[in-house]
C-alpha cells in the first residue's frame, strides 16, 4: 500500500515515515503544499496523510483543490488545530478522517486500516478469498487453514491482490503500492515477489496477465 505523507516538520515526518515503513507501507514523504497537490492529482497513492500547516500552500487549500480536481484518494488530516471549527473545516474541505497531534502510531495505524477497509468496501480486518485468508490487524496469512510466514512486502502484495480478487491489478499500480514513488525499482523486483508468494501458496493462486498485471481468482486453488 502506497501512502503519501505530507509533513513539513523534519523530526515528526521522519518518525511517521519510519513507523509506516515498519508496518509494510510504501511511503512518499513530501514537505511542501504545492508538491503535495501535484502528487495527489497524479492519484498514484492509496491514501494521503496530510498536515495542514505547510509551506507555499496551506493543507486545507491543498485538500480543497484536490477534491475540486476530482481526486478521490482517501485523506487523513493530521494537525495540531484541535478546535471544533478547524475539524469541521477540514471535513468540509474533503478529509475522510481527522487526527489531532500528538497521536500514537497505533491509533494512526488503526485509522489507516479502517479507512482503507471503507475504500475497498470491507467491513472487517479479515479478508477471505477461497482457501487464502489474511488478518490485516495481525499481519497473519493462512493457506488451506495453515499459517504461512510472509515477509512484510509479500503480505502487502497479497493483500492488494486479495482486496481486488477476480480483477486484474496493473503492474504499475502494484509497483507504486509496494515501493512508492521515491524508490528505484529493478525491472524484476515485482516478479521476484510474485514468485515467492506462489512458492508459499500455490503456483496457480496468482495468475499472470501478460503485458498487463496479475490477478488472484475469486476461488484460488
Short mmCIF file of N, CA, C and O in Angstrom, two decimals, residues 15 25 27 111 147 150 155 187 198 203:
data_model
loop_
_atom_site.label_atom_id
_atom_site.label_comp_id
_atom_site.label_asym_id
_atom_site.label_seq_id
_atom_site.Cartn_x
_atom_site.Cartn_y
_atom_site.Cartn_z
N UNK A 15 9.84 10.33 11.81
CA UNK A 15 9.31 9.33 12.75
C UNK A 15 8.09 8.63 12.16
O UNK A 15 7.96 7.40 12.26
N UNK A 25 4.14 -0.35 4.77
CA UNK A 25 3.62 0.60 3.81
C UNK A 25 4.77 1.22 3.01
O UNK A 25 5.84 1.48 3.54
N UNK A 27 6.10 4.54 1.41
CA UNK A 27 5.82 5.92 1.78
C UNK A 27 6.56 6.89 0.87
O UNK A 27 7.77 6.75 0.65
N UNK A 111 -6.55 3.82 12.18
CA UNK A 111 -7.34 4.69 11.31
C UNK A 111 -7.05 4.41 9.83
O UNK A 111 -7.94 4.47 8.99
N UNK A 147 -0.97 -21.69 8.74
CA UNK A 147 -0.34 -20.37 8.76
C UNK A 147 0.85 -20.35 7.80
O UNK A 147 1.63 -21.30 7.73
N UNK A 150 5.05 -14.85 5.86
CA UNK A 150 5.31 -13.94 4.75
C UNK A 150 6.17 -12.78 5.22
O UNK A 150 6.06 -12.34 6.37
N UNK A 155 3.31 -9.83 2.23
CA UNK A 155 1.98 -9.65 2.82
C UNK A 155 1.25 -8.50 2.13
O UNK A 155 0.07 -8.60 1.78
N UNK A 187 13.74 -4.00 -12.63
CA UNK A 187 12.72 -4.47 -13.58
C UNK A 187 12.12 -5.81 -13.17
O UNK A 187 11.00 -6.12 -13.54
N UNK A 198 3.96 -17.43 -4.81
CA UNK A 198 3.49 -18.68 -5.43
C UNK A 198 4.12 -19.89 -4.77
O UNK A 198 3.46 -20.92 -4.57
N UNK A 203 1.29 -22.31 -7.10
CA UNK A 203 1.67 -21.66 -8.35
C UNK A 203 0.46 -21.25 -9.17
O UNK A 203 0.56 -20.44 -10.08
#
